[in-house]
Short mmCIF file of C-alpha atoms in Angstrom, two decimals:
data_model
loop_
_atom_site.label_atom_id
_atom_site.label_comp_id
_atom_site.label_asym_id
_atom_site.label_seq_id
_atom_site.Cartn_x
_atom_site.Cartn_y
_atom_site.Cartn_z
CA MET I 1 54.43 131.01 137.04
CA THR I 2 50.87 132.18 136.59
CA LEU I 3 47.64 130.47 135.56
CA PHE I 4 44.93 132.86 134.39
CA ARG I 5 41.42 131.55 134.95
CA LEU I 6 38.25 133.03 133.50
CA ASP I 7 34.73 131.88 134.41
CA ALA I 8 31.68 132.82 132.36
CA SER I 9 28.92 131.02 134.28
CA ILE I 10 26.25 133.23 135.82
CA ARG I 11 26.31 130.88 138.83
CA THR I 12 28.78 130.92 141.68
CA HIS I 13 27.45 127.71 143.29
CA GLY I 14 26.48 124.51 141.53
CA SER I 15 28.09 125.50 138.24
CA ALA I 16 29.11 122.52 136.10
CA SER I 17 31.76 124.49 134.22
CA ARG I 18 33.26 125.76 137.47
CA GLU I 19 33.42 122.21 138.81
CA ILE I 20 35.60 121.16 135.87
CA ALA I 21 37.77 124.27 136.07
CA ASP I 22 38.24 123.77 139.81
CA ILE I 23 39.74 120.34 139.17
CA VAL I 24 42.06 121.64 136.45
CA GLU I 25 43.20 124.38 138.80
CA GLN I 26 43.73 121.93 141.67
CA GLU I 27 45.87 119.69 139.49
CA TRP I 28 47.86 122.70 138.28
CA LEU I 29 48.61 123.74 141.86
CA ALA I 30 49.44 120.17 142.86
CA ASN I 31 52.10 120.11 140.12
CA ARG I 32 53.21 123.66 140.75
CA PRO I 33 52.77 124.48 144.46
CA GLY I 34 53.20 128.12 145.23
CA ASP I 35 52.30 129.29 141.75
CA THR I 36 49.83 132.13 141.22
CA VAL I 37 46.28 131.88 139.92
CA GLU I 38 44.82 135.12 138.58
CA ARG I 39 41.05 135.20 138.10
CA ARG I 40 38.34 137.03 136.23
CA HIS I 41 34.66 136.08 136.48
CA VAL I 42 32.85 137.76 133.60
CA GLY I 43 29.61 135.92 134.38
CA VAL I 44 29.31 137.69 137.73
CA ASP I 45 31.59 140.73 137.47
CA THR I 46 30.32 141.58 134.02
CA LEU I 47 32.07 143.79 131.52
CA PRO I 48 30.22 146.97 130.48
CA SER I 49 27.91 146.22 127.57
CA THR I 50 28.87 149.48 125.86
CA ALA I 51 32.64 148.99 126.15
CA TRP I 52 33.07 147.14 122.85
CA ALA I 53 31.38 149.87 120.79
CA ALA I 54 33.37 152.55 122.59
CA ALA I 55 36.69 150.74 122.09
CA LEU I 56 35.89 149.99 118.45
CA SER I 57 34.98 153.59 117.70
CA ALA I 58 38.14 154.72 119.49
CA SER I 59 40.22 152.64 117.09
CA MET I 60 38.90 154.78 114.25
CA THR I 61 39.34 158.10 116.07
CA PRO I 62 42.55 160.03 116.73
CA ALA I 63 43.71 159.46 120.31
CA GLU I 64 43.55 163.16 121.15
CA GLU I 65 39.85 163.15 120.27
CA HIS I 66 38.86 160.18 122.44
CA THR I 67 35.98 160.73 124.80
CA PRO I 68 36.32 159.66 128.45
CA GLU I 69 34.16 156.61 127.65
CA GLN I 70 36.44 155.65 124.77
CA GLN I 71 39.54 156.10 126.92
CA GLU I 72 38.10 153.80 129.60
CA ALA I 73 37.11 151.17 127.04
CA VAL I 74 40.55 151.17 125.40
CA ALA I 75 42.20 150.87 128.81
CA LEU I 76 39.91 147.99 129.76
CA ALA I 77 40.67 146.12 126.53
CA ALA I 78 44.39 146.60 127.15
CA THR I 79 44.02 145.22 130.68
CA LEU I 80 42.24 142.10 129.37
CA VAL I 81 45.00 141.44 126.85
CA ASP I 82 47.69 142.14 129.47
CA GLU I 83 46.16 139.42 131.67
CA LEU I 84 46.33 136.88 128.86
CA LEU I 85 49.87 137.74 127.86
CA ALA I 86 51.20 137.80 131.42
CA ALA I 87 50.10 134.24 132.26
CA GLU I 88 52.00 131.11 131.28
CA ALA I 89 48.77 129.09 130.94
CA LEU I 90 45.08 129.89 130.58
CA LEU I 91 41.88 128.24 131.77
CA PHE I 92 38.45 129.21 130.45
CA ALA I 93 35.19 127.84 131.87
CA VAL I 94 32.38 128.70 129.46
CA PRO I 95 28.90 127.11 129.47
CA LEU I 96 26.53 126.83 126.53
CA TYR I 97 23.57 129.19 127.02
CA ASN I 98 20.47 129.01 124.82
CA TYR I 99 22.37 127.11 122.12
CA GLY I 100 25.08 129.77 121.85
CA VAL I 101 28.07 131.47 123.45
CA SER I 102 27.59 133.10 126.84
CA GLN I 103 26.88 136.77 126.17
CA HIS I 104 29.42 137.71 128.84
CA PHE I 105 32.20 135.74 127.16
CA LYS I 106 31.24 137.05 123.72
CA THR I 107 31.54 140.59 125.08
CA TYR I 108 34.94 139.63 126.46
CA ILE I 109 36.13 138.27 123.11
CA ASP I 110 34.87 141.29 121.20
CA LEU I 111 36.60 143.67 123.58
CA VAL I 112 39.90 141.75 123.49
CA LEU I 113 39.86 141.91 119.71
CA THR I 114 39.80 145.71 119.74
CA ASP I 115 43.33 145.77 121.15
CA PRO I 116 45.93 146.05 118.35
CA ARG I 117 47.99 143.26 119.91
CA ALA I 118 45.09 140.83 119.49
CA ASN I 119 43.31 142.12 116.41
CA GLY I 120 44.13 139.70 113.62
CA GLN I 121 47.14 138.37 115.50
CA PRO I 122 47.76 134.85 116.92
CA PHE I 123 48.88 136.58 120.10
CA LEU I 124 48.56 133.42 122.20
CA ALA I 125 50.63 131.34 119.78
CA GLY I 126 51.71 128.10 121.45
CA LYS I 127 50.37 129.07 124.87
CA PRO I 128 48.66 126.13 126.65
CA VAL I 129 44.95 126.79 127.11
CA VAL I 130 42.24 124.58 128.61
CA LEU I 131 38.61 125.24 127.72
CA ALA I 132 35.97 123.66 129.96
CA THR I 133 32.56 123.85 128.32
CA VAL I 134 29.28 122.27 129.39
CA ARG I 135 25.84 121.76 127.88
CA GLY I 136 22.54 121.07 129.61
CA GLY I 137 21.31 118.65 126.97
CA ALA I 138 22.92 116.35 124.42
CA TYR I 139 24.08 117.65 121.06
CA GLY I 140 26.11 114.80 119.60
CA ALA I 141 25.68 113.03 116.29
CA GLY I 142 22.31 111.34 115.98
CA THR I 143 20.65 113.28 118.82
CA PRO I 144 17.56 115.45 118.25
CA ARG I 145 19.68 118.54 119.00
CA GLU I 146 22.58 117.68 116.73
CA GLY I 147 23.87 120.91 115.22
CA TRP I 148 22.23 123.13 117.84
CA ASP I 149 25.46 123.79 119.75
CA HIS I 150 26.57 127.11 118.26
CA SER I 151 29.19 127.73 120.92
CA THR I 152 31.89 125.05 121.03
CA ALA I 153 33.03 125.27 117.41
CA TYR I 154 33.12 129.06 117.67
CA LEU I 155 35.22 128.94 120.82
CA ARG I 156 37.67 126.55 119.16
CA ARG I 157 37.89 128.88 116.18
CA ILE I 158 38.63 131.94 118.31
CA LEU I 159 41.00 130.40 120.85
CA ALA I 160 42.95 128.06 118.60
CA ASP I 161 42.61 129.32 115.03
CA CYS I 162 42.48 133.09 115.63
CA TRP I 163 44.46 133.48 118.84
CA GLY I 164 46.86 130.58 118.18
CA ALA I 165 46.45 128.83 121.53
CA ASP I 166 47.57 125.24 122.11
CA LEU I 167 44.03 124.24 123.02
CA THR I 168 42.64 121.36 125.07
CA VAL I 169 38.84 121.13 125.28
CA ILE I 170 36.96 119.36 128.08
CA GLU I 171 33.27 118.86 127.38
CA ARG I 172 30.37 117.66 129.47
CA GLU I 173 26.77 117.18 128.33
CA PHE I 174 23.46 116.39 130.04
CA THR I 175 24.17 118.71 132.99
CA LEU I 176 20.39 119.27 133.34
CA VAL I 177 19.74 115.59 134.05
CA GLY I 178 18.42 115.51 137.60
CA VAL I 179 17.13 119.06 137.18
CA ALA I 180 14.78 118.78 134.21
CA PRO I 181 12.32 115.87 134.71
CA ALA I 182 12.10 115.28 130.95
CA LEU I 183 15.70 114.07 131.04
CA ASP I 184 15.34 111.60 133.93
CA ALA I 185 15.63 108.61 131.58
CA PHE I 186 19.22 109.60 130.79
CA ALA I 187 20.54 109.46 134.36
CA ASP I 188 23.01 106.63 133.71
CA VAL I 189 24.38 108.22 130.54
CA ALA I 190 24.69 111.57 132.28
CA ALA I 191 26.55 110.04 135.21
CA GLU I 192 29.02 108.41 132.81
CA MET I 193 29.54 111.70 130.99
CA HIS I 194 30.06 113.50 134.29
CA ALA I 195 32.67 111.03 135.46
CA GLY I 196 34.44 111.17 132.11
CA ALA I 197 34.58 114.98 132.17
CA LEU I 198 36.04 115.03 135.67
CA GLU I 199 38.73 112.52 134.70
CA SER I 200 39.51 114.57 131.60
CA ALA I 201 39.84 117.62 133.86
CA ARG I 202 42.34 115.82 136.08
CA GLU I 203 44.37 114.72 133.07
CA ALA I 204 44.30 118.21 131.53
CA GLY I 205 45.36 119.85 134.79
CA ARG I 206 48.28 117.46 135.23
CA ALA I 207 49.34 117.93 131.62
CA LEU I 208 49.08 121.70 131.89
CA GLY I 209 51.35 121.93 134.89
CA GLY I 210 53.63 119.14 133.79
CA ALA I 211 54.26 120.57 130.33
CA LEU I 212 55.41 123.87 131.78
CA SER I 213 57.63 122.08 134.29
CA VAL I 214 59.46 120.44 131.41
CA THR I 215 59.93 123.64 129.43
CA ASN I 216 60.99 125.91 132.28
#
Protein backbone atom coordinates (compact mmCIF):
# COMPACT_ATOMS: atom_id res chain seq x y z
CA MET A 1 0.00 0.00 0.00
CA THR A 2 1.18 3.51 -0.76
CA LEU A 3 0.72 6.87 0.93
CA PHE A 4 1.43 9.85 -1.32
CA ARG A 5 2.59 12.92 0.57
CA LEU A 6 2.88 16.42 -0.87
CA ASP A 7 4.40 19.37 0.99
CA ALA A 8 3.94 22.97 -0.16
CA SER A 9 5.87 24.85 2.53
CA ILE A 10 8.88 26.83 1.35
CA ARG A 11 10.65 25.70 4.53
CA THR A 12 12.36 22.38 5.10
CA HIS A 13 13.05 23.02 8.81
CA GLY A 14 10.68 24.52 11.35
CA SER A 15 7.63 24.18 9.11
CA ALA A 16 4.36 23.93 11.05
CA SER A 17 2.56 22.14 8.23
CA ARG A 18 5.37 19.61 7.91
CA GLU A 19 5.21 18.94 11.66
CA ILE A 20 1.56 17.93 11.36
CA ALA A 21 2.14 15.87 8.23
CA ASP A 22 5.09 14.10 9.87
CA ILE A 23 2.81 12.89 12.66
CA VAL A 24 0.14 11.69 10.23
CA GLU A 25 2.81 9.82 8.30
CA GLN A 26 4.28 8.28 11.46
CA GLU A 27 0.86 7.03 12.54
CA TRP A 28 0.24 5.62 9.06
CA LEU A 29 3.50 3.68 9.17
CA ALA A 30 2.83 2.51 12.73
CA ASN A 31 -0.46 0.98 11.51
CA ARG A 32 1.01 -0.24 8.25
CA PRO A 33 4.70 -1.12 8.79
CA GLY A 34 6.53 -1.76 5.58
CA ASP A 35 4.20 0.32 3.45
CA THR A 36 5.55 2.85 0.97
CA VAL A 37 5.47 6.63 1.25
CA GLU A 38 5.94 8.50 -2.02
CA ARG A 39 6.77 12.20 -1.75
CA ARG A 40 6.67 15.41 -3.70
CA HIS A 41 7.74 18.76 -2.24
CA VAL A 42 6.41 21.49 -4.52
CA GLY A 43 7.49 24.23 -2.10
CA VAL A 44 11.15 23.35 -2.60
CA ASP A 45 11.28 21.34 -5.83
CA THR A 46 8.97 23.75 -7.60
CA LEU A 47 7.01 23.01 -10.73
CA PRO A 48 7.84 25.15 -13.79
CA SER A 49 5.77 28.33 -13.74
CA THR A 50 5.13 28.06 -17.49
CA ALA A 51 3.99 24.43 -17.44
CA TRP A 52 0.30 25.16 -16.87
CA ALA A 53 0.02 27.50 -19.86
CA ALA A 54 1.91 25.04 -22.04
CA ALA A 55 -0.26 22.09 -20.98
CA LEU A 56 -3.45 24.11 -21.37
CA SER A 57 -2.52 25.26 -24.86
CA ALA A 58 -1.58 21.69 -25.75
CA SER A 59 -5.10 20.56 -24.88
CA MET A 60 -6.39 22.82 -27.65
CA THR A 61 -3.75 21.81 -30.20
CA PRO A 62 -3.52 18.59 -32.22
CA ALA A 63 -0.97 16.24 -30.66
CA GLU A 64 1.14 16.13 -33.81
CA GLU A 65 1.57 19.91 -33.59
CA HIS A 66 2.72 20.03 -29.97
CA THR A 67 5.92 21.91 -29.31
CA PRO A 68 8.63 20.29 -27.13
CA GLU A 69 7.53 22.56 -24.27
CA GLN A 70 3.93 21.43 -24.64
CA GLN A 71 4.97 17.77 -24.76
CA GLU A 72 6.96 18.16 -21.53
CA ALA A 73 4.10 19.95 -19.79
CA VAL A 74 1.54 17.31 -20.80
CA ALA A 75 3.88 14.56 -19.61
CA LEU A 76 4.42 16.34 -16.30
CA ALA A 77 0.68 16.74 -15.73
CA ALA A 78 0.19 13.05 -16.47
CA THR A 79 2.90 12.14 -13.96
CA LEU A 80 1.22 14.23 -11.25
CA VAL A 81 -2.12 12.53 -11.84
CA ASP A 82 -0.46 9.09 -11.99
CA GLU A 83 0.99 9.73 -8.51
CA LEU A 84 -2.43 10.52 -7.10
CA LEU A 85 -4.14 7.57 -8.71
CA ALA A 86 -1.44 5.08 -7.77
CA ALA A 87 -1.63 5.77 -4.01
CA GLU A 88 -4.23 4.30 -1.68
CA ALA A 89 -4.19 7.42 0.54
CA LEU A 90 -3.02 11.01 0.17
CA LEU A 91 -1.53 13.57 2.54
CA PHE A 92 -1.23 17.26 1.66
CA ALA A 93 0.59 19.79 3.86
CA VAL A 94 -0.30 23.28 2.64
CA PRO A 95 0.26 26.52 4.60
CA LEU A 96 -1.64 29.77 4.20
CA TYR A 97 0.60 32.39 2.56
CA ASN A 98 -0.38 36.06 2.42
CA TYR A 99 -4.05 35.21 3.04
CA GLY A 100 -4.21 32.80 0.10
CA VAL A 101 -3.17 29.46 -1.36
CA SER A 102 0.53 28.74 -1.69
CA GLN A 103 1.49 29.68 -5.24
CA HIS A 104 3.34 26.37 -5.58
CA PHE A 105 0.26 24.34 -4.68
CA LYS A 106 -1.97 26.46 -6.91
CA THR A 107 0.40 25.74 -9.81
CA TYR A 108 0.16 22.06 -8.92
CA ILE A 109 -3.65 22.11 -8.91
CA ASP A 110 -3.83 23.99 -12.20
CA LEU A 111 -1.45 21.56 -13.87
CA VAL A 112 -3.29 18.49 -12.55
CA LEU A 113 -6.53 19.86 -13.95
CA THR A 114 -5.13 19.94 -17.48
CA ASP A 115 -5.01 16.15 -17.54
CA PRO A 116 -8.21 14.70 -19.09
CA ARG A 117 -8.52 12.19 -16.24
CA ALA A 118 -8.81 15.03 -13.72
CA ASN A 119 -10.47 17.79 -15.71
CA GLY A 120 -14.05 17.98 -14.49
CA GLN A 121 -13.85 14.49 -13.02
CA PRO A 122 -14.07 13.36 -9.36
CA PHE A 123 -11.03 11.22 -10.06
CA LEU A 124 -10.23 10.75 -6.38
CA ALA A 125 -13.76 9.63 -5.52
CA GLY A 126 -13.81 8.00 -2.08
CA LYS A 127 -10.03 8.06 -1.67
CA PRO A 128 -8.97 9.01 1.89
CA VAL A 129 -7.13 12.32 1.93
CA VAL A 130 -5.73 14.31 4.86
CA LEU A 131 -5.09 18.03 4.44
CA ALA A 132 -2.84 19.69 7.02
CA THR A 133 -3.11 23.46 6.76
CA VAL A 134 -1.66 26.14 9.04
CA ARG A 135 -2.05 29.88 9.47
CA GLY A 136 0.28 32.36 11.14
CA GLY A 137 -2.49 34.41 12.69
CA ALA A 138 -6.07 33.77 13.77
CA TYR A 139 -8.92 33.89 11.29
CA GLY A 140 -11.88 32.46 13.19
CA ALA A 141 -15.28 34.01 13.80
CA GLY A 142 -15.05 37.26 15.73
CA THR A 143 -11.34 37.83 15.09
CA PRO A 144 -10.06 40.95 13.29
CA ARG A 145 -8.98 38.74 10.37
CA GLU A 146 -12.22 36.81 10.03
CA GLY A 147 -12.80 36.17 6.33
CA TRP A 148 -9.18 36.81 5.36
CA ASP A 149 -8.31 33.12 4.93
CA HIS A 150 -8.80 32.64 1.19
CA SER A 151 -7.09 29.26 1.14
CA THR A 152 -8.83 26.67 3.31
CA ALA A 153 -12.30 26.88 1.75
CA TYR A 154 -10.74 26.74 -1.71
CA LEU A 155 -8.70 23.66 -0.84
CA ARG A 156 -11.81 21.93 0.51
CA ARG A 157 -13.65 22.80 -2.69
CA ILE A 158 -10.93 21.39 -4.94
CA LEU A 159 -10.03 18.26 -2.98
CA ALA A 160 -13.48 17.20 -1.81
CA ASP A 161 -16.03 18.78 -4.13
CA CYS A 162 -14.12 18.74 -7.42
CA TRP A 163 -11.81 15.77 -6.99
CA GLY A 164 -14.21 13.72 -4.83
CA ALA A 165 -11.77 12.90 -2.02
CA ASP A 166 -12.91 11.61 1.36
CA LEU A 167 -11.32 14.60 3.07
CA THR A 168 -10.10 15.14 6.64
CA VAL A 169 -8.77 18.62 7.44
CA ILE A 170 -6.34 19.38 10.27
CA GLU A 171 -5.94 23.07 11.01
CA ARG A 172 -3.59 25.03 13.21
CA GLU A 173 -3.61 28.80 13.78
CA PHE A 174 -1.32 31.29 15.53
CA THR A 175 1.87 29.62 14.25
CA LEU A 176 3.60 33.03 14.35
CA VAL A 177 3.11 33.36 18.11
CA GLY A 178 6.63 33.34 19.54
CA VAL A 179 7.95 34.73 16.27
CA ALA A 180 6.01 37.97 15.86
CA PRO A 181 6.21 40.07 19.08
CA ALA A 182 2.78 41.59 18.41
CA LEU A 183 1.25 38.18 19.08
CA ASP A 184 3.01 37.47 22.39
CA ALA A 185 -0.20 37.99 24.36
CA PHE A 186 -1.71 34.92 22.70
CA ALA A 187 0.93 32.43 23.83
CA ASP A 188 -1.45 30.32 25.92
CA VAL A 189 -4.10 30.16 23.20
CA ALA A 190 -1.48 29.30 20.60
CA ALA A 191 -0.06 26.51 22.76
CA GLU A 192 -3.55 25.03 23.14
CA MET A 193 -4.14 25.21 19.39
CA HIS A 194 -0.77 23.59 18.74
CA ALA A 195 -1.48 20.71 21.08
CA GLY A 196 -4.93 20.23 19.60
CA ALA A 197 -3.56 20.12 16.04
CA LEU A 198 -0.96 17.52 16.96
CA GLU A 199 -3.58 15.32 18.62
CA SER A 200 -5.81 15.69 15.56
CA ALA A 201 -2.85 14.63 13.43
CA ARG A 202 -2.36 11.49 15.51
CA GLU A 203 -6.05 10.64 15.25
CA ALA A 204 -6.12 11.28 11.49
CA GLY A 205 -3.03 9.16 10.90
CA ARG A 206 -4.44 6.25 12.88
CA ALA A 207 -7.78 6.53 11.10
CA LEU A 208 -6.11 6.72 7.70
CA GLY A 209 -4.13 3.54 8.18
CA GLY A 210 -6.84 1.76 10.12
CA ALA A 211 -9.56 2.41 7.55
CA LEU A 212 -7.48 0.85 4.79
CA SER A 213 -6.65 -2.13 6.99
CA VAL A 214 -10.35 -2.84 7.31
CA THR A 215 -11.09 -2.55 3.61
CA ASN A 216 -8.13 -4.52 2.29
